[in-house]
CSV table of C-alpha atoms and ligand atoms in Angstrom, one decimal:
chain,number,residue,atom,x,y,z
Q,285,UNK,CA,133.2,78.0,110.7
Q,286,UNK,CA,132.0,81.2,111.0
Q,287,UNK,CA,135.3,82.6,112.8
Q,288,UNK,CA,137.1,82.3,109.2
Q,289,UNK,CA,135.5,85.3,107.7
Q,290,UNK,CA,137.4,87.2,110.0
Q,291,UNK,CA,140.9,85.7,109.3
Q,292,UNK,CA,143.8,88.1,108.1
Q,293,UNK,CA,144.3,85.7,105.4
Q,294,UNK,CA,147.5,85.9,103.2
Q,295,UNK,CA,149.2,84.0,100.4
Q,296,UNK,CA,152.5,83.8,102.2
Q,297,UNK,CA,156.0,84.1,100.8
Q,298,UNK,CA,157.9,81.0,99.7
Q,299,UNK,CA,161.3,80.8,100.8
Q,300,UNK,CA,164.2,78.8,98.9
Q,301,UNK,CA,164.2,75.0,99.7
Q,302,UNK,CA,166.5,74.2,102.3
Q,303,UNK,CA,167.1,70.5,101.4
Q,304,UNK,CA,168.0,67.9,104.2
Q,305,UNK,CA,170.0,65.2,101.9
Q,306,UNK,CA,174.0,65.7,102.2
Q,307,UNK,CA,176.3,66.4,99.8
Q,308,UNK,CA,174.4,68.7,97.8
Q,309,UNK,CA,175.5,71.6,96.0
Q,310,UNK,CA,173.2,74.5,97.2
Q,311,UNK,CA,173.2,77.9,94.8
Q,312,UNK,CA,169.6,78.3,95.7
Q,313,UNK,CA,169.1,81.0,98.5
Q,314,UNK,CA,172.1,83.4,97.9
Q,315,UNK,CA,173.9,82.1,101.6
Q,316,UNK,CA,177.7,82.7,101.7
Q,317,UNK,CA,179.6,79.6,101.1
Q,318,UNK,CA,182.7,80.7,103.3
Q,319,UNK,CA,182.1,80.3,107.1
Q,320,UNK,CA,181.2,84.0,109.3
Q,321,UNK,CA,184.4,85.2,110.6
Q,322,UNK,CA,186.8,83.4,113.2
Q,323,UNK,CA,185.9,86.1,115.9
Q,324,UNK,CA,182.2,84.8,116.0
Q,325,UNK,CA,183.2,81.2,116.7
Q,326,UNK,CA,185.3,82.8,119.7
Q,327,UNK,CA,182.0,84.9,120.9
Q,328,UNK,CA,179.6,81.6,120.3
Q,329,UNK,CA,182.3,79.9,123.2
Q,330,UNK,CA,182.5,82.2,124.9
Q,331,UNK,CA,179.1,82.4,125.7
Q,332,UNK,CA,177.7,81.4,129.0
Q,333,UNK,CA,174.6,79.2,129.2
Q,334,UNK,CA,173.7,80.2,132.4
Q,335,UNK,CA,173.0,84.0,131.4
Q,336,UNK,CA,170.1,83.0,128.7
Q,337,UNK,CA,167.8,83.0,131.9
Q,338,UNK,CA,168.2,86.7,131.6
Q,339,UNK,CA,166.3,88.8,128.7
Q,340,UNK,CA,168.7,89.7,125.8
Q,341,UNK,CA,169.4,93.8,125.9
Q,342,UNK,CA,165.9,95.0,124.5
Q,343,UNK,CA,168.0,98.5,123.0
Q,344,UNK,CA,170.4,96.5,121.3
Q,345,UNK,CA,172.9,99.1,122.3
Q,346,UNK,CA,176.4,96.7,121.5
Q,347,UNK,CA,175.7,95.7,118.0
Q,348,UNK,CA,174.0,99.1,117.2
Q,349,UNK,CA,176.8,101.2,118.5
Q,350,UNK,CA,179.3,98.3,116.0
Q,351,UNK,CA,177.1,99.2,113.2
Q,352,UNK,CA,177.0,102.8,113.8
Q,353,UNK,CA,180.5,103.0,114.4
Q,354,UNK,CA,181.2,101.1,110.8
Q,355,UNK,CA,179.0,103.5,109.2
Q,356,UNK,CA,180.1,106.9,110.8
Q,357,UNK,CA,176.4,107.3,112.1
Q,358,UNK,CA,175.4,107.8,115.5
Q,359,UNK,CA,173.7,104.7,117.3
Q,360,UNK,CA,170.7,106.3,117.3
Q,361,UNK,CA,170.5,106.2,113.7
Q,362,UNK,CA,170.7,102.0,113.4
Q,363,UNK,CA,167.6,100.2,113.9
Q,364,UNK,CA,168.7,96.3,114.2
Q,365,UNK,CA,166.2,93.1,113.7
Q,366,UNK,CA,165.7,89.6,113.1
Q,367,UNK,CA,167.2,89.5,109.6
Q,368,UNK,CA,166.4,92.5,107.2
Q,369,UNK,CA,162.8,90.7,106.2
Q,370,UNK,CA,162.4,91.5,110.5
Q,371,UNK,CA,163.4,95.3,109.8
Q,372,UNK,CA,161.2,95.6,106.4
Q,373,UNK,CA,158.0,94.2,107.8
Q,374,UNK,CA,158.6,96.7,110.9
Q,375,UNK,CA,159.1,99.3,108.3
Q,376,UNK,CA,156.2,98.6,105.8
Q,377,UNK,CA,153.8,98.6,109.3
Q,378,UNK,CA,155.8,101.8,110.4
Q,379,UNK,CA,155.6,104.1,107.3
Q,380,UNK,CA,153.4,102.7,104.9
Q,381,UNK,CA,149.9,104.1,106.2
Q,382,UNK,CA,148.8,106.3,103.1
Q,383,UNK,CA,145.5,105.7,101.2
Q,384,UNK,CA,148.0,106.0,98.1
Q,385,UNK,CA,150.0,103.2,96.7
Q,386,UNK,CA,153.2,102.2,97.8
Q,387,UNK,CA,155.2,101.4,94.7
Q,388,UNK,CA,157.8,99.1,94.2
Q,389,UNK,CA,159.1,97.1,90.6
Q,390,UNK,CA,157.4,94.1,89.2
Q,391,UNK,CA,160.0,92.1,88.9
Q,392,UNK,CA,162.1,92.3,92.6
Q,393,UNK,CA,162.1,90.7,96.5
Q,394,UNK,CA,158.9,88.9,96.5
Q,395,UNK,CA,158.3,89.9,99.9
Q,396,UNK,CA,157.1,93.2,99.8
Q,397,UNK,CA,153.7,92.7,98.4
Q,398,UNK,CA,153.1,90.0,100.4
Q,399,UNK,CA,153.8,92.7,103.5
Q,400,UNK,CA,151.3,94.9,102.0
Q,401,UNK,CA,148.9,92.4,101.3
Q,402,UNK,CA,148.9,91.2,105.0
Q,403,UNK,CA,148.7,94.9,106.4
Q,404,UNK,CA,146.1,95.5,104.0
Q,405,UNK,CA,148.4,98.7,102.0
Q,406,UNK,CA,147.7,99.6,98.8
Q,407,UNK,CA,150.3,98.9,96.3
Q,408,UNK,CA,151.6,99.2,92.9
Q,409,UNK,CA,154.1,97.1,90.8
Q,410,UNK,CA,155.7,99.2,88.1
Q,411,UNK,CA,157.2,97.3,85.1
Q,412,UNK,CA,160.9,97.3,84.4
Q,413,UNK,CA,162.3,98.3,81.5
Q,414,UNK,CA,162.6,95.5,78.8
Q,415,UNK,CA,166.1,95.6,79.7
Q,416,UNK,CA,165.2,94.7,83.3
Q,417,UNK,CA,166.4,98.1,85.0
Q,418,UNK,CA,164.5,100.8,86.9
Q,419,UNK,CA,163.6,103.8,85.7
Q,420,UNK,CA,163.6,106.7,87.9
Q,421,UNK,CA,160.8,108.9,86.6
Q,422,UNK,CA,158.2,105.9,87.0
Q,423,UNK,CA,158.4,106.6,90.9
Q,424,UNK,CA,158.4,110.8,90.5
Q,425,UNK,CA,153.9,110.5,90.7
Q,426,UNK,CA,152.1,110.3,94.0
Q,427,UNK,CA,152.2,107.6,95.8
Q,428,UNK,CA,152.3,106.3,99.3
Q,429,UNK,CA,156.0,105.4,99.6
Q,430,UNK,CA,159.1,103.3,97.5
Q,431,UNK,CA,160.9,100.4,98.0
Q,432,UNK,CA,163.8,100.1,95.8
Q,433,UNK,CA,166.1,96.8,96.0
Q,434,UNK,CA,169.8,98.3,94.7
Q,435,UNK,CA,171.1,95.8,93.2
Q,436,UNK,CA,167.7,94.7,92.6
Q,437,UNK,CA,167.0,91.0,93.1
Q,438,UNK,CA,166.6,88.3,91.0
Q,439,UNK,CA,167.9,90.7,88.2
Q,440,UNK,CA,171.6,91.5,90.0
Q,441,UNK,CA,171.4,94.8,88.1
Q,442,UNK,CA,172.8,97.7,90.3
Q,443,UNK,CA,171.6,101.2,90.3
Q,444,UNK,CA,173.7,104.5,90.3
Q,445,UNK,CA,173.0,105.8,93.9
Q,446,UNK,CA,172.3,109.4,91.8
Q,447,UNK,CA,169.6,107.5,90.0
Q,448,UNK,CA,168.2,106.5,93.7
Q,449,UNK,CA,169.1,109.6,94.9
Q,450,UNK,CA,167.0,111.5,92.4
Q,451,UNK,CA,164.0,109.0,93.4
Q,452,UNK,CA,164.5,110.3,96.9
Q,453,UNK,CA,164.4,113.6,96.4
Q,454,UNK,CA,161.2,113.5,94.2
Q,455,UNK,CA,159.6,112.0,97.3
Q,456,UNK,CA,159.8,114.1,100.3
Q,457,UNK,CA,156.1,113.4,101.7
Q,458,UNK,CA,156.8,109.4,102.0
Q,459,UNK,CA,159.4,107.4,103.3
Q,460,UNK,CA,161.9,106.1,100.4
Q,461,UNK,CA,162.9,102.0,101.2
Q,462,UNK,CA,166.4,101.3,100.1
Q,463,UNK,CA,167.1,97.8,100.3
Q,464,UNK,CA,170.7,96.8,99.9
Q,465,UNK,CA,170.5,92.9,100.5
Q,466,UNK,CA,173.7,93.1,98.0
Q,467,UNK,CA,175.4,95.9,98.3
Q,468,UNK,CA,178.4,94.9,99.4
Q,469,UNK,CA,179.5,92.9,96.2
Q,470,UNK,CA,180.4,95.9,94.4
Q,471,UNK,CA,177.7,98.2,94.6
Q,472,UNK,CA,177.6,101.4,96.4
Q,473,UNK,CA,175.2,101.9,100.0
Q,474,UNK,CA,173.0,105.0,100.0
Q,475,UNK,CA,173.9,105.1,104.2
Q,476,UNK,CA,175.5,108.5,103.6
Q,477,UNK,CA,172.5,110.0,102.0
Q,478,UNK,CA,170.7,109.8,105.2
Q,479,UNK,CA,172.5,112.9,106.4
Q,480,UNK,CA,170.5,114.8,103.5
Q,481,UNK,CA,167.2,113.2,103.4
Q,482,UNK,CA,165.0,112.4,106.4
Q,483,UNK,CA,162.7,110.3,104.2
Q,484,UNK,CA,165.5,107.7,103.5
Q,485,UNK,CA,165.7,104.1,105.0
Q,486,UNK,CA,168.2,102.1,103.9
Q,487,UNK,CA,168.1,98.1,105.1
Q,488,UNK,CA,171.0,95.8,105.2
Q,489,UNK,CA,171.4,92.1,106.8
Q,490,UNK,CA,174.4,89.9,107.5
Q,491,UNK,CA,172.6,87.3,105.7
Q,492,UNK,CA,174.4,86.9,102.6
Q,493,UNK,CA,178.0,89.4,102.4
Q,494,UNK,CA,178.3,88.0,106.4
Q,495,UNK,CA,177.4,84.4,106.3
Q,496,UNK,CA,175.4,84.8,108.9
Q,497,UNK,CA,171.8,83.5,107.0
Q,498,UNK,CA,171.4,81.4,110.3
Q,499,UNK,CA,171.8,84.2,113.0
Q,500,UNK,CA,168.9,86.3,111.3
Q,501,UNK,CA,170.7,89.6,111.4
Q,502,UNK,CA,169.4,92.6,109.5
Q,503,UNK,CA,169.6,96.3,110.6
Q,504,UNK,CA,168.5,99.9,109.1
Q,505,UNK,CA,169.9,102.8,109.2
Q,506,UNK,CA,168.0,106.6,108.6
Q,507,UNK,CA,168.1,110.0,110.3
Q,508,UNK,CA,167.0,109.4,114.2
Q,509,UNK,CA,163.1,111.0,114.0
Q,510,UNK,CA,162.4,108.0,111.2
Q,511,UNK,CA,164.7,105.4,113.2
Q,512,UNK,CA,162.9,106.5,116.6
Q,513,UNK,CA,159.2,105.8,114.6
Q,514,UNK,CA,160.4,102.3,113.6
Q,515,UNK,CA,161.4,101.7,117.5
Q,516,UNK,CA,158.7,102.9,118.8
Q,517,UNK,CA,156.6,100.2,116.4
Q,518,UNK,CA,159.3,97.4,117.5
Q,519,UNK,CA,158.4,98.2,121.4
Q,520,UNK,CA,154.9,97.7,120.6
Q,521,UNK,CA,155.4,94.6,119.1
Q,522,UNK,CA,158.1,92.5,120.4
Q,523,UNK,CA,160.5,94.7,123.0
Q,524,UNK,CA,162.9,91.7,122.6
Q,525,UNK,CA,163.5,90.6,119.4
Q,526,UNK,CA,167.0,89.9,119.3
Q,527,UNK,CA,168.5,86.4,121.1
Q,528,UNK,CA,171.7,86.5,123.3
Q,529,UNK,CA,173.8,84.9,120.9
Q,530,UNK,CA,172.8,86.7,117.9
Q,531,UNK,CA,173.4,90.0,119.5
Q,532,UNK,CA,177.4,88.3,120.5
Q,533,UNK,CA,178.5,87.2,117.2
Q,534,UNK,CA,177.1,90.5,115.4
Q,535,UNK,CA,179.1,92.5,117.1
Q,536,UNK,CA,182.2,90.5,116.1
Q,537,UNK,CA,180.9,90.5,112.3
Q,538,UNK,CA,181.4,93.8,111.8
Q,539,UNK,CA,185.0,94.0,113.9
Q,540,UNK,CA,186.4,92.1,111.7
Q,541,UNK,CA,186.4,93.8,109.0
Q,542,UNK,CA,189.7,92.1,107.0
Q,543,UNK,CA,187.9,89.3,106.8
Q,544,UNK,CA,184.8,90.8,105.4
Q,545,UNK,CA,186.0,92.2,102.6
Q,546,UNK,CA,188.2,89.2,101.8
Q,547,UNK,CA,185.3,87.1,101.9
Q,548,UNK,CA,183.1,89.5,99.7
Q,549,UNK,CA,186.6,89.9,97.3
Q,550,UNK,CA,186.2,85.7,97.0
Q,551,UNK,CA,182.9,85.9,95.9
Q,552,UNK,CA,183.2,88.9,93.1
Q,553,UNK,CA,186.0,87.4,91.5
Q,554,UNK,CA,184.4,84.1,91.0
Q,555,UNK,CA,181.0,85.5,90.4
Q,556,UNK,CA,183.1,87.5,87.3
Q,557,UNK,CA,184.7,84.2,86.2
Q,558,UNK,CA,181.4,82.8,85.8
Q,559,UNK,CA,180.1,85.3,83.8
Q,560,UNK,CA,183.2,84.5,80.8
Q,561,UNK,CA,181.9,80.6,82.0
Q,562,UNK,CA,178.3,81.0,81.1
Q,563,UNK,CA,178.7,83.4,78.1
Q,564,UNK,CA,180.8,80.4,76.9
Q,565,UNK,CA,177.9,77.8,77.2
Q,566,UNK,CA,175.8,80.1,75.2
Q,567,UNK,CA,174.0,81.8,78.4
Q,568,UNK,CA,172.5,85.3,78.1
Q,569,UNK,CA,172.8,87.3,81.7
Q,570,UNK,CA,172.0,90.9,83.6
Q,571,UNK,CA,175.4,92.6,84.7
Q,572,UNK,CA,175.0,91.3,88.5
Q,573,UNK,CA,176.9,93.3,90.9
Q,574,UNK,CA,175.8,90.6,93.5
Q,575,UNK,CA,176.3,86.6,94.8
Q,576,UNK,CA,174.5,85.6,92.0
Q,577,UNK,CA,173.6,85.2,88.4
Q,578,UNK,CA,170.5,85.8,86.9
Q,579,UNK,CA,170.9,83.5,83.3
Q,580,UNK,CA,169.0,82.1,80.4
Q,581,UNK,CA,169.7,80.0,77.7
Q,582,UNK,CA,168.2,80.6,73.8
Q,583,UNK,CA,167.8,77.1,73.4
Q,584,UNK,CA,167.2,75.2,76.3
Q,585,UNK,CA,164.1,76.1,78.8
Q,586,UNK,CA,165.2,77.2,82.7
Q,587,UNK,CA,163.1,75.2,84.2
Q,588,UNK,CA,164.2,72.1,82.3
Q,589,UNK,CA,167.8,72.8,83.2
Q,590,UNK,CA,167.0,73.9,86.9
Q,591,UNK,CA,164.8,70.2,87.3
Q,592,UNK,CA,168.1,68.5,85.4
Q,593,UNK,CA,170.3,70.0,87.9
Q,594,UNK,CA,168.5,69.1,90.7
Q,595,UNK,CA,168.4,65.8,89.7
Q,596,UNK,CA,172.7,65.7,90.2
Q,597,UNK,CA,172.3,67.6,93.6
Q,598,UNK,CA,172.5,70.9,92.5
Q,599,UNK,CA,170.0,73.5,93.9
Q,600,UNK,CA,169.2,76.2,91.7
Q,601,UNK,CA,166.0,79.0,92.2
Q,602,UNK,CA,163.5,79.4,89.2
Q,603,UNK,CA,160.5,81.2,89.3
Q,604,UNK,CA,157.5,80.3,87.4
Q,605,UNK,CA,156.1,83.5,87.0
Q,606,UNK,CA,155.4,86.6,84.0
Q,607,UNK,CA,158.9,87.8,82.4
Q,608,UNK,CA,161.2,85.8,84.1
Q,609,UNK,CA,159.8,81.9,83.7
Q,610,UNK,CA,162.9,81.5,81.4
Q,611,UNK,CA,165.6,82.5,83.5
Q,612,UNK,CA,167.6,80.3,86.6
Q,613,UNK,CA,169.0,83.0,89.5
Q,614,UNK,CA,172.3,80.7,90.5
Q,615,UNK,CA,173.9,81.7,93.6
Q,616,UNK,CA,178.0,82.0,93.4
Q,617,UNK,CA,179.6,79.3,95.5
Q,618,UNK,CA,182.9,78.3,96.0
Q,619,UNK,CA,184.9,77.8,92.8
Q,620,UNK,CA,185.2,74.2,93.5
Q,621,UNK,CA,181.0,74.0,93.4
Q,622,UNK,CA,180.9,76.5,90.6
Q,623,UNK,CA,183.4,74.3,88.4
Q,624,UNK,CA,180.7,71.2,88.7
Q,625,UNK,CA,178.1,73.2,87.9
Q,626,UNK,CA,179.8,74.2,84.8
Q,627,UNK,CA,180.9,70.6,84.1
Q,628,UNK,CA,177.5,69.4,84.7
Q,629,UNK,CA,176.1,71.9,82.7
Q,630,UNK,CA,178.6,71.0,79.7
Q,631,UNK,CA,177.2,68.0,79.8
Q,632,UNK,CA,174.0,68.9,80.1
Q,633,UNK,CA,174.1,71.2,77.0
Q,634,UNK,CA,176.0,69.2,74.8
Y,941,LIG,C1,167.8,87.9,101.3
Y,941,LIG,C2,167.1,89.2,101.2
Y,941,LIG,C3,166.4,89.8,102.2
Y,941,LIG,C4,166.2,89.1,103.6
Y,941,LIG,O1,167.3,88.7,104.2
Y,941,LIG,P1,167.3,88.3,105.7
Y,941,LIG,O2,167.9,87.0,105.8
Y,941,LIG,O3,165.9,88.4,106.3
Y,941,LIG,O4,168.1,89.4,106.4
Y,941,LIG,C5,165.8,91.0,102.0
Y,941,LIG,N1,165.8,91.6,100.9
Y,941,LIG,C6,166.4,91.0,99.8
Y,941,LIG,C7,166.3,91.7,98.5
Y,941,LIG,C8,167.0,89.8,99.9
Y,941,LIG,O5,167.6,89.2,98.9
């Protein structure tokens, strides 16, 4: 038993259920409920079988060149992995080497201390404001580098990029995180501050604006000295990290742009509707400038409601922990699933 003491041992993050039964109603793990654009159903036929013998391209140069294209950077500057969690991990191994803390917000992805607890980095969890929102100056101390979800998650509250901007420029000596899971449902990217600051990485995925959760998609983009660090970590690691298909239907994500934004345009207008939906059942909520709602009720307890819920088929993610045990984060669907959720929850209520 002996071999035991020398275990890396870690309290691992737990993901969203991903239920087997059919007809459910699943607002649990912020996926897209619209399908990834038609051009990645012609890349997946397109594909040939035969050619998976072969390694996938370990530079990625296709999709990153797509990506760099999309964001007026240079290829150079787009770091791509299996899903952002892929490109944050890399990251947090890459940067994060400081006897210092690396501080990030109580209340946000519940990921990144479990990173820094398996790599063994020091780290500190600074309150949010009653209110729920960053404040800038609690990251302008020494530390040993910032990860900042904008929007942040579960709140949905979305940060001026000068507010994040100011957080970066306090912070020269470390490398700034920007993680922008959300972004695209109505917040602004902090891509074009890499131009100014070489300390900035900012981390995307095609997980939830995309609908491509399945495909495990996520990229970064920085200047090329901090993206050339996180390669050099990736070749030491796992030189081909990206399957053949994967790579395909990327690249025919981000061509289709039309369909991208109509898909994200769905989602914010029914994600506003809601908010007039729940205010009306007597739910209190953060402004959430992303696909989903972070709610509670005065008189009836979260976890009772999310348990209820589940009950009818209706997934829902609640969190039993400090400051938030009282609040549901409820993905936006389609209308058609949001509409029984609000009947249901009429009922439910009444
Ligand atoms: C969903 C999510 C991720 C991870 O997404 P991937 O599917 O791994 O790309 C990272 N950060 C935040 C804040 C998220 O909500």
């Amino acid at each position: 038993m002996n071999w035991e003491k020398n275990v890396r041992k870690v309290e691992p993050y737990i993901p969203g259920e991903q239920p087997k039964r059919q007809n459910i109603i699943k607002l649990n793990t912020n996926e897209c409920p619209y399908p990834p654009a038609p051009g990645v159903k012609a890349a997946l036929e397109r594909i040939q079988y035969e050619n998976f013998r072969l390694y996938p391209d370990a530079n990625i140069t296709e999709l990153s060149s797509e990506l760099a294209k999309y964001y007026h950077v240079n290829k150079e500057q787009v770091f791509v992995g299996v899903g952002s969690d892929d490109v944050l991990a890399m990251a947090f191994l890459t940067f994060f080497n400081s006897d210092k803390p690396v501080l990030f917000p109580d209340i946000t992805y519940a990921f990144y201390d479990v990173w820094a607890e398996l790599y063994g980095i020091p780290y500190k969890q600074i309150p949010l404001t009653d209110d729920f929102t960053i404040k800038s100056e609690d990251y302008f101390g020494e530390n040993g580098g910032i990860v900042i979800t904008n929007p942040n998650a579960p709140t949905g509250i979305y940060k001026e990029i000068g507010e994040i901007e100011e957080i970066i420029k306090a912070n020269p000596d470390v490398v700034v995180i920007v993680d922008e899971a959300y972004v695209d449902f109505g917040g602004q990217s902090c891509i074009p501050l890499v131009e100014k600051y070489d300390n900035l990485l900012v981390v995307q995925t095609f997980s939830k604006s995309r609908s491509m959760a399945g495909m495990r998609i996520g990229f970064a983009v920085g200047q090329e000295k901090i993206i050339g660090y996180l390669q050099d970590a990736k070749f030491s690691f796992n030189s081909y990290t990206m399957n053949q298909p994967a790579l395909a239907v990327g690249v025919e994500s981000v061509r289709d742009d039309a369909y991208f934004k109509e898909t994200v345009g769905k989602i914010i207008n029914t994600r506003e509707r809601m908010k007039v939906e729940f205010k009306k059942l007597g739910f209190e909520m953060t402004d959430s400038m992303t696909n989903f709602l972070f709610v509670t009720h005065p008189k009836v307890a979260a976890a009772d409601i999310f348990n209820a819920a589940r009950e009818e088929g209706i997934f829902l993610r609640y969190w039993n922990k400090p400051r938030i045990n009282n609040y549901l984060r409820i993905t936006i669907g389609t209308d058609e699933e949001m509409d029984t959720l609000i009947d249901f929850l009429k009922k439910y209520l009444a």
